[in-house]
Amino acid sequence: MSLNAESTAFRSALEVIRAVEPRVADAIGAELADQRESLKLIASENYASPATLLAMGNWFSDKYAEGTIGRRFYAGCQNVDTVEALAAEHAKELFGAAHAYVQPHSGIDANLVAFWAILADRVESPALKKAQVRQVNDLTEADWFALRRELGNQRMLGMSLDAGGHLTHGFRPNISGKMFDQRSYGTDPATGLIDYDTVAEAAREFKPLILVAGYSAYPRKVNFRIMREIADSVGATFMVDMAHFAGLVAGKVFTGDFDPVPHAHIVTTTTHKSLRGPRGGMVLCGPELADQVDRGCPMVLGGPLPHVMAAKAVALAEARRPDFAGYAQRIVDNAQALAEGLLRRGAKLVTGGTDNHLVLIDVSGYGLTGRQAEQALLDSGIVANRNAVPQDPNGAWYTSGIRIGTPALTTRGLGGTEMDTTAELIHTVLSQTTPGANADGTPSKAKYALDPALAETVSKQASDLLTNFPLYPAVDLG
Ligand SMILES: *Cc1c(COP(=O)(O)O)cnc(C)c1O
């Protein structure tokens, strides 16, 4: 029997790798087996298509291509130009953006490119102009001093980490928190929702240079039209980081006021979360910021990753197909089915439900910390991550929440019935887990007890749930 193209491709690749370092080939094979067996509810993960994966494993990886299309610092970049232009073209068409910069290696890089583009656009700084045109070696001590002073104390207003914002939106441990004087807006304690009047108030008081919207753990839509009005009212540049929900924008589930592209001055994203592409980042903007954004290299980035840009072009082409809209809608339908299943069984959810791809369970309702819940679920074959809830009493390490998302399971084809079973499994584990104590009798935020027999039963049920939904059904590694 002849093998299909995917199986042949991956088998041959592993055979070639095995001849050099068999342990790497084994680990790659083991990763596929693990992914096939796990009920993956990590909201930021997905499964890229075989075409996307294969586009990354080739000689594009060998090529240096600093610069932009047609203006490279290296010779012989004509084929890199082709794939970079294709990726940008697909991104512009897909999202209706005037300009797309597809070089960022990750979401955080995309944000840094955007921040520097905004600074260069908004702050009058001769020293920054000098640094940008690659005269870094010519910069004197006085220039560096001027650069710091000229850029000094620029302000950013973003969503707080515990309300679901991202650490690149100005939090101290991240470089963004060192570049900017940051203040954050949270959510209404009663509803868990963004209160736009409070955001407007904070903007009026703080007068930020940049207003950032976007999140990693907020289960609702954001009205980007209102956010833009707030930004305009204080003369801020409005940036949206759609890293998590880009797939829902691409699939036209988020339209009108909820589509960031027509409302923001600049939009950043990852390509590997709900968008289902390769690991990477991207920046979209209008013509006003395009030149500054294209200076991402050398300002922030070194050589682009041409093999990843090739894979971005493939994944974006896939996202432009009509069936991607169906996928995006099913992601949200599944998240809502999961939320309803959990609520019906008595779980406490932040904001009481979801409008997007993720659900945030407040596990204090089960008397647990996020850390205890995460581990107990993992013991039971359910992969999800702990996450802070608004005003979290347990802080960012132990937390009080579990974040679950549906992009990955939706790619496998699971639907509403399976989501209800998943809710049942999660509720069973969390309601049967009891918090542990430290040696001195005080309550522990990490220890817990769960009957191993129950964990095993749930693991079995979780893997049974997946048997009808094979991952990469066309890939047989033999
Ligand atoms: C995931 C995420 C990022 C960072 O993406 P990386 O590729 O991991 O650097 C940035 N912003 C938001 C909102 C995210 O969710």
Coordinates of C-alpha atoms and ligand atoms in Angstrom, one line a residue:
M1 CA 0.0 0.0 0.0
S2 CA 1.4 3.4 -0.9
L3 CA 1.6 6.0 1.8
N4 CA -0.1 9.4 1.5
A5 CA 2.1 12.5 1.0
E6 CA 2.0 13.7 4.7
S7 CA 3.1 10.3 6.1
T8 CA 5.8 10.0 3.5
A9 CA 7.1 13.5 4.2
F10 CA 7.3 13.2 8.0
R11 CA 8.6 9.6 7.9
S12 CA 11.4 10.6 5.5
A13 CA 12.2 13.6 7.6
L14 CA 12.5 11.6 10.7
E15 CA 14.6 9.0 8.9
V16 CA 17.1 11.7 7.8
I17 CA 17.2 13.1 11.3
R18 CA 17.6 9.7 12.9
A19 CA 20.7 9.0 10.9
V20 CA 22.4 11.9 12.7
E21 CA 20.9 12.1 16.2
P22 CA 18.3 9.4 16.8
R23 CA 17.3 10.8 20.2
V24 CA 16.0 14.0 18.5
A25 CA 14.0 11.9 16.0
D26 CA 12.6 9.9 18.9
A27 CA 11.6 13.1 20.8
I28 CA 9.8 14.5 17.8
G29 CA 7.9 11.3 17.4
A30 CA 7.1 11.2 21.1
E31 CA 5.9 14.7 21.0
L32 CA 3.3 13.8 18.3
A33 CA 2.2 10.8 20.4
D34 CA 1.8 13.0 23.5
Q35 CA -0.1 15.6 21.7
R36 CA -2.4 13.0 20.2
E37 CA -3.2 11.6 23.6
S38 CA -3.7 14.8 25.6
L39 CA -6.9 16.7 26.0
K40 CA -5.3 20.1 25.3
L41 CA -7.2 23.0 26.7
I42 CA -4.3 25.5 26.8
A43 CA -6.0 28.6 25.4
S44 CA -2.8 29.9 23.6
E45 CA -2.0 26.6 21.8
N46 CA -3.2 25.0 18.6
Y47 CA -2.2 22.5 15.9
A48 CA -0.7 23.9 12.7
S49 CA -1.4 22.1 9.5
P50 CA 1.1 19.7 8.0
A51 CA 1.7 22.2 5.1
T52 CA 2.5 24.9 7.6
L53 CA 4.9 22.6 9.6
L54 CA 6.6 21.4 6.5
A55 CA 7.2 24.9 5.1
M56 CA 9.5 25.5 8.1
G57 CA 11.9 22.6 7.6
N58 CA 14.1 23.7 4.7
W59 CA 16.9 25.8 3.4
F60 CA 15.1 29.1 3.9
S61 CA 16.4 28.6 7.4
D62 CA 19.9 29.2 6.1
K63 CA 19.3 32.6 4.6
Y64 CA 20.1 36.0 6.1
A65 CA 17.7 38.7 4.9
E66 CA 18.0 41.7 7.2
G67 CA 16.1 44.7 5.8
T68 CA 12.8 44.8 4.0
I69 CA 11.6 43.4 0.6
G70 CA 13.8 44.8 -2.1
R71 CA 16.0 46.6 0.4
R72 CA 18.1 44.0 2.0
F73 CA 21.5 44.2 3.7
Y74 CA 22.3 40.8 2.2
A75 CA 22.6 39.6 -1.4
G76 CA 20.5 36.9 -3.0
C77 CA 17.3 37.4 -1.1
Q78 CA 14.9 37.1 -4.1
N79 CA 13.2 34.0 -2.8
V80 CA 12.9 35.4 0.7
D81 CA 11.3 38.5 -0.9
T82 CA 8.8 36.2 -2.6
V83 CA 7.6 34.5 0.6
E84 CA 7.7 37.6 2.7
A85 CA 5.6 39.5 0.1
L86 CA 3.2 36.5 0.0
A87 CA 2.8 36.4 3.8
A88 CA 2.3 40.2 3.9
E89 CA -0.2 40.1 1.0
H90 CA -2.3 37.3 2.6
A91 CA -2.2 39.2 6.0
K92 CA -3.4 42.4 4.4
E93 CA -6.2 40.7 2.5
L94 CA -7.3 38.6 5.4
F95 CA -7.4 41.4 8.0
G96 CA -8.2 44.4 5.7
A97 CA -5.0 46.2 6.7
A98 CA -3.1 48.7 4.6
H99 CA 0.3 47.4 5.8
A100 CA 1.6 44.1 7.3
Y101 CA 5.1 43.5 8.7
V102 CA 5.6 39.7 9.0
Q103 CA 9.2 39.5 10.3
P104 CA 8.6 39.5 14.1
H105 CA 9.9 36.2 15.6
S106 CA 7.2 36.2 18.3
G107 CA 4.4 38.2 19.9
I108 CA 6.7 40.0 22.2
D109 CA 8.9 41.0 19.3
A110 CA 5.9 42.3 17.4
N111 CA 5.0 44.4 20.4
L112 CA 8.5 45.9 20.7
V113 CA 8.5 46.7 17.0
A114 CA 5.1 48.5 17.5
F115 CA 6.3 50.4 20.6
W116 CA 9.4 51.7 18.9
A117 CA 7.4 52.6 15.8
I118 CA 5.0 54.6 18.0
L119 CA 7.8 56.3 19.9
A120 CA 9.6 57.2 16.7
D121 CA 6.3 58.5 15.2
R122 CA 5.2 60.5 18.3
V123 CA 8.3 61.7 20.1
E124 CA 10.6 64.3 18.6
S125 CA 14.0 62.8 19.1
P126 CA 17.0 63.5 16.8
A127 CA 18.9 60.9 18.8
L128 CA 16.3 58.2 18.0
K129 CA 16.4 59.1 14.3
K130 CA 20.2 58.7 14.4
A131 CA 19.9 55.3 16.1
Q132 CA 17.3 54.1 13.7
V133 CA 19.2 54.7 10.5
R134 CA 21.8 52.3 11.8
Q135 CA 24.4 54.8 12.9
V136 CA 24.5 53.1 16.3
N137 CA 28.3 53.0 16.1
D138 CA 28.4 56.7 15.5
L139 CA 26.3 57.5 18.6
T140 CA 28.3 59.3 21.2
E141 CA 27.7 59.1 24.9
A142 CA 25.9 62.4 24.7
D143 CA 23.6 61.0 22.0
W144 CA 22.7 58.0 24.2
F145 CA 22.0 60.4 27.0
A146 CA 19.9 62.5 24.8
L147 CA 18.0 59.4 23.5
R148 CA 17.1 58.4 27.1
R149 CA 16.1 62.0 28.0
E150 CA 14.2 62.6 24.8
L151 CA 12.2 59.4 25.1
G152 CA 11.9 59.7 28.9
N153 CA 8.9 58.8 30.8
Q154 CA 6.5 58.1 28.0
R155 CA 3.3 56.7 29.3
M156 CA 1.4 53.6 28.5
L157 CA -2.1 52.6 29.7
G158 CA -2.9 48.9 29.3
M159 CA -5.0 46.2 30.9
S160 CA -3.8 44.9 34.2
L161 CA -2.2 41.5 34.3
D162 CA -4.7 40.1 36.8
A163 CA -7.6 41.3 34.7
G164 CA -6.2 39.4 31.8
G165 CA -3.7 41.8 30.2
H166 CA -0.3 40.6 29.0
L167 CA 3.1 41.2 30.6
T168 CA 4.3 43.0 27.5
H169 CA 1.7 45.7 28.1
G170 CA 4.0 47.6 30.6
F171 CA 4.6 45.3 33.5
R172 CA 7.7 45.8 35.6
P173 CA 9.4 42.4 35.0
N174 CA 9.1 42.9 31.2
I175 CA 11.2 45.3 29.1
S176 CA 7.9 47.2 28.3
G177 CA 7.6 48.1 32.0
K178 CA 11.1 49.5 31.9
M179 CA 10.6 51.5 28.6
F180 CA 7.3 53.1 29.8
D181 CA 5.8 54.7 32.8
Q182 CA 2.8 52.3 33.0
R183 CA -0.6 52.5 34.5
S184 CA -3.3 49.9 34.1
Y185 CA -7.0 49.6 33.9
G186 CA -8.8 46.6 35.4
T187 CA -12.3 45.2 35.2
D188 CA -15.4 46.0 37.2
P189 CA -15.3 44.0 40.4
A190 CA -19.0 43.3 40.2
T191 CA -19.2 42.1 36.6
G192 CA -15.7 41.2 35.7
L193 CA -16.1 43.3 32.5
I194 CA -14.1 46.2 31.2
D195 CA -15.8 49.4 32.3
Y196 CA -15.1 51.9 29.5
D197 CA -16.0 54.9 31.7
T198 CA -13.2 53.9 34.1
V199 CA -10.8 53.5 31.2
A200 CA -11.7 56.9 29.9
E201 CA -11.2 58.4 33.4
A202 CA -7.8 56.8 33.7
A203 CA -6.8 58.0 30.2
R204 CA -7.9 61.6 31.1
E205 CA -5.9 61.5 34.3
F206 CA -2.8 59.8 33.0
K207 CA -2.6 61.1 29.4
P208 CA -0.8 58.1 28.0
L209 CA 1.1 58.2 24.7
I210 CA -0.1 54.7 24.0
L211 CA -3.5 53.1 25.0
V212 CA -3.2 49.3 24.7
A213 CA -6.1 46.9 24.4
G214 CA -5.8 43.1 24.1
Y215 CA -5.5 40.3 26.5
S216 CA -4.5 36.8 27.3
A217 CA -7.1 35.9 29.8
Y218 CA -10.3 38.0 29.3
P219 CA -13.2 35.9 28.2
R220 CA -15.2 38.6 26.6
K221 CA -15.2 40.9 23.5
V222 CA -13.7 44.3 23.7
N223 CA -15.4 47.3 22.0
F224 CA -12.5 48.7 20.0
R225 CA -14.6 51.6 18.6
I226 CA -15.1 52.9 22.1
M227 CA -11.4 52.3 23.0
R228 CA -10.4 54.3 20.0
E229 CA -12.6 57.2 21.0
I230 CA -11.0 57.2 24.4
A231 CA -7.5 57.2 22.8
D232 CA -8.5 60.1 20.5
S233 CA -9.9 62.1 23.4
V234 CA -6.5 62.2 25.0
G235 CA -4.3 62.1 21.8
A236 CA -3.0 58.6 22.5
T237 CA -2.0 56.1 19.8
F238 CA -4.3 53.2 20.0
M239 CA -2.6 49.8 19.8
V240 CA -4.4 46.4 19.9
D241 CA -2.5 43.2 20.7
M242 CA -4.8 40.5 19.2
A243 CA -2.3 37.7 19.9
H244 CA -5.0 35.5 21.4
F245 CA -8.0 36.2 19.3
A246 CA -6.5 36.8 15.8
G247 CA -8.2 33.7 14.6
L248 CA -11.6 35.0 15.6
V249 CA -10.8 38.3 13.7
A250 CA -9.6 36.3 10.7
G251 CA -12.7 34.1 10.8
K252 CA -15.0 37.1 11.0
V253 CA -16.5 36.2 14.3
F254 CA -15.3 39.5 15.7
T255 CA -16.6 42.2 13.3
G256 CA -17.7 45.8 13.5
D257 CA -16.8 47.4 16.8
F258 CA -15.1 44.1 17.8
D259 CA -12.7 44.0 14.9
P260 CA -9.6 45.8 16.0
V261 CA -8.1 46.5 12.5
P262 CA -10.4 49.4 11.4
H263 CA -10.2 51.0 14.8
A264 CA -6.6 50.7 16.0
H265 CA -3.6 52.8 14.7
I266 CA -1.6 49.6 15.0
V267 CA -2.3 46.0 15.7
T268 CA 0.1 43.3 16.8
T269 CA -0.4 39.5 17.0
T270 CA 1.1 36.1 17.3
T271 CA 0.5 33.7 14.4
H272 CA 0.5 30.5 16.4
K273 CA -2.5 30.8 18.7
S274 CA -6.1 30.9 17.4
L275 CA -4.7 31.9 14.0
R276 CA -3.2 28.4 13.8
G277 CA 0.0 29.3 12.0
P278 CA 3.7 28.8 12.8
R279 CA 5.3 30.3 16.0
G280 CA 5.8 33.9 15.3
G281 CA 4.5 37.5 15.3
M282 CA 3.1 40.2 13.0
V283 CA 2.3 43.9 13.0
L284 CA -0.5 45.5 11.0
C285 CA -1.0 49.2 10.5
G286 CA -2.1 52.0 8.3
P287 CA 0.2 53.9 5.9
E288 CA 1.2 56.5 8.6
L289 CA 3.1 54.0 10.7
A290 CA 4.3 51.7 7.9
D291 CA 7.7 53.2 7.5
Q292 CA 8.5 53.1 11.2
V293 CA 7.1 49.5 11.6
D294 CA 9.4 48.4 8.7
R295 CA 12.4 49.5 10.8
G296 CA 11.6 46.6 13.2
C297 CA 14.9 45.3 11.8
P298 CA 17.4 46.6 12.9
M299 CA 15.7 48.5 15.7
V300 CA 14.4 45.4 17.5
L301 CA 15.0 42.4 15.4
G302 CA 18.0 40.8 13.8
G303 CA 17.7 38.6 10.7
P304 CA 14.2 37.5 9.9
L305 CA 13.3 33.8 9.9
P306 CA 12.5 33.2 6.2
H307 CA 11.4 29.6 6.8
V308 CA 8.8 30.9 9.4
M309 CA 7.7 33.6 7.0
A310 CA 7.1 30.9 4.4
A311 CA 5.0 29.0 6.9
K312 CA 3.2 32.3 7.8
A313 CA 2.3 32.6 4.1
V314 CA 0.9 29.1 4.0
A315 CA -1.1 29.5 7.2
L316 CA -2.5 32.8 6.2
A317 CA -3.5 31.4 2.9
E318 CA -5.3 28.7 4.8
A319 CA -7.0 31.3 7.0
R320 CA -8.3 33.0 3.9
R321 CA -10.2 29.9 2.8
P322 CA -14.0 30.0 3.5
D323 CA -13.8 27.0 5.9
F324 CA -11.7 29.0 8.3
A325 CA -14.7 31.1 9.2
G326 CA -16.5 27.9 10.2
Y327 CA -13.6 26.9 12.3
A328 CA -13.5 30.3 14.1
Q329 CA -17.2 30.1 14.8
R330 CA -16.9 26.6 16.2
I331 CA -14.1 27.7 18.5
V332 CA -16.6 30.2 20.1
D333 CA -19.5 27.7 20.1
N334 CA -17.3 25.2 21.8
A335 CA -16.1 27.7 24.5
Q336 CA -19.7 28.6 25.2
A337 CA -20.8 24.9 25.4
L338 CA -17.9 24.3 27.8
A339 CA -18.8 27.4 29.9
E340 CA -22.5 26.3 30.0
G341 CA -21.5 22.8 31.0
L342 CA -19.3 24.1 33.8
L343 CA -21.9 26.6 35.1
R344 CA -24.7 24.0 35.1
R345 CA -22.5 21.9 37.4
G346 CA -21.9 24.7 39.7
A347 CA -18.5 26.1 38.7
K348 CA -17.8 29.8 39.2
L349 CA -16.6 31.5 36.0
V350 CA -15.0 35.0 35.7
T351 CA -17.7 37.2 34.0
G352 CA -20.1 34.3 34.2
G353 CA -19.3 32.9 30.7
T354 CA -17.5 33.7 27.5
D355 CA -17.8 35.4 24.1
N356 CA -14.5 34.2 22.7
H357 CA -12.3 31.2 22.8
L358 CA -11.5 31.0 26.5
V359 CA -13.1 30.4 29.8
L360 CA -11.6 31.4 33.2
I361 CA -12.7 29.2 36.1
D362 CA -12.4 30.8 39.5
V363 CA -11.4 27.6 41.4
S364 CA -11.7 29.3 44.8
G365 CA -15.3 28.1 44.3
Y366 CA -13.9 24.6 44.7
G367 CA -11.7 25.7 47.7
L368 CA -8.5 25.3 45.6
T369 CA -5.7 27.5 44.3
G370 CA -5.0 27.6 40.6
R371 CA -1.8 25.7 41.2
Q372 CA -3.6 22.8 43.0
A373 CA -6.3 22.7 40.3
E374 CA -3.8 22.7 37.4
Q375 CA -1.8 19.8 38.9
A376 CA -4.9 17.8 39.8
L377 CA -6.2 18.2 36.2
L378 CA -2.9 17.2 34.8
D379 CA -2.9 14.1 36.9
S380 CA -6.2 13.3 35.3
G381 CA -5.0 13.8 31.7
I382 CA -6.4 17.3 31.2
V383 CA -3.9 20.0 30.2
A384 CA -4.8 23.5 31.2
N385 CA -2.9 26.3 32.8
R386 CA -3.4 28.3 36.0
N387 CA -4.1 32.0 35.7
A388 CA -4.7 34.9 38.0
V389 CA -8.3 36.1 38.3
P390 CA -9.1 39.8 38.9
Q391 CA -8.0 41.0 42.3
D392 CA -6.5 37.5 42.8
P393 CA -5.8 36.9 46.5
N394 CA -3.2 34.2 45.7
G395 CA -1.0 36.4 43.4
A396 CA 0.4 35.5 40.0
W397 CA 2.3 32.3 41.1
Y398 CA -0.4 30.3 42.9
T399 CA -3.4 32.1 41.4
S400 CA -7.1 31.3 41.9
G401 CA -8.0 30.5 38.3
I402 CA -7.8 27.9 35.6
R403 CA -7.8 29.2 32.0
I404 CA -9.2 26.8 29.4
G405 CA -9.5 27.4 25.7
T406 CA -11.0 25.7 22.7
P407 CA -8.8 26.5 19.6
A408 CA -6.8 23.2 19.7
L409 CA -9.7 20.8 20.5
T410 CA -11.8 22.5 17.8
T411 CA -9.0 21.9 15.3
R412 CA -9.3 18.2 16.2
G413 CA -13.0 18.3 15.5
L414 CA -14.5 18.1 19.0
G415 CA -17.9 19.7 19.3
G416 CA -20.7 20.6 21.8
T417 CA -21.3 17.0 23.1
E418 CA -17.6 16.5 23.8
M419 CA -17.4 20.0 25.4
D420 CA -20.1 18.9 27.8
T421 CA -18.2 15.8 28.7
T422 CA -15.1 17.8 29.1
A423 CA -16.9 20.1 31.5
E424 CA -18.1 17.0 33.4
L425 CA -14.5 15.7 33.7
I426 CA -13.1 19.1 34.8
H427 CA -15.9 19.5 37.4
T428 CA -15.4 15.9 38.7
V429 CA -11.7 16.4 39.2
L430 CA -12.0 19.9 40.8
S431 CA -14.8 18.9 43.1
Q432 CA -13.0 15.8 44.3
T433 CA -9.7 17.5 44.9
T434 CA -9.0 18.6 48.5
P435 CA -6.4 21.3 49.5
G436 CA -3.4 20.0 51.5
A437 CA -1.6 21.3 54.5
N438 CA 2.0 22.2 55.3
A439 CA 4.0 20.2 57.9
D440 CA 3.1 22.8 60.5
G441 CA -0.6 22.4 59.8
T442 CA -1.1 25.7 57.9
P443 CA -3.0 25.5 54.6
S444 CA -0.7 24.8 51.6
K445 CA -1.3 26.7 48.3
A446 CA 0.4 23.9 46.4
K447 CA -0.4 20.5 48.0
Y448 CA -3.6 18.7 47.3
A449 CA -5.1 15.3 47.5
L450 CA -6.9 13.5 44.7
D451 CA -7.8 9.8 44.7
P452 CA -5.4 8.2 42.1
A453 CA -8.1 5.8 41.0
L454 CA -10.4 8.8 40.2
A455 CA -7.5 10.5 38.3
E456 CA -7.0 7.3 36.3
T457 CA -10.7 6.9 35.5
V458 CA -10.9 10.5 34.3
S459 CA -7.7 10.1 32.3
K460 CA -9.2 7.1 30.5
Q461 CA -12.4 9.1 29.8
A462 CA -10.4 12.0 28.5
S463 CA -8.5 9.8 26.1
D464 CA -11.7 8.0 25.1
L465 CA -13.1 11.4 24.2
L466 CA -10.3 11.9 21.7
T467 CA -10.4 8.5 19.9
N468 CA -13.0 9.7 17.4
F469 CA -11.0 12.8 16.7
P470 CA -7.5 11.7 15.6
L471 CA -4.9 14.5 15.5
Y472 CA -3.2 14.7 12.1
P473 CA -5.2 11.8 10.8
A474 CA -3.2 11.7 7.6
V475 CA 0.1 11.4 9.4
D476 CA 1.2 7.9 10.1
L477 CA 4.7 7.6 11.4
G478 CA 4.6 3.8 11.2
Ligands
LIG1 C1 1.0 35.2 23.8 C2 0.9 36.7 23.9 C3 2.0 37.5 23.6 C4 3.4 36.9 23.4 O1 3.6 36.0 22.4 P1 5.0 35.2 22.3 O2 5.0 34.7 20.9 O3 5.0 34.2 23.3 O4 6.1 36.2 22.5 C5 1.9 38.8 23.5 N1 0.7 39.4 23.8 C6 -0.4 38.7 24.1 C7 -1.7 39.4 24.4 C8 -0.3 37.3 24.2 O5 -1.4 36.6 24.6

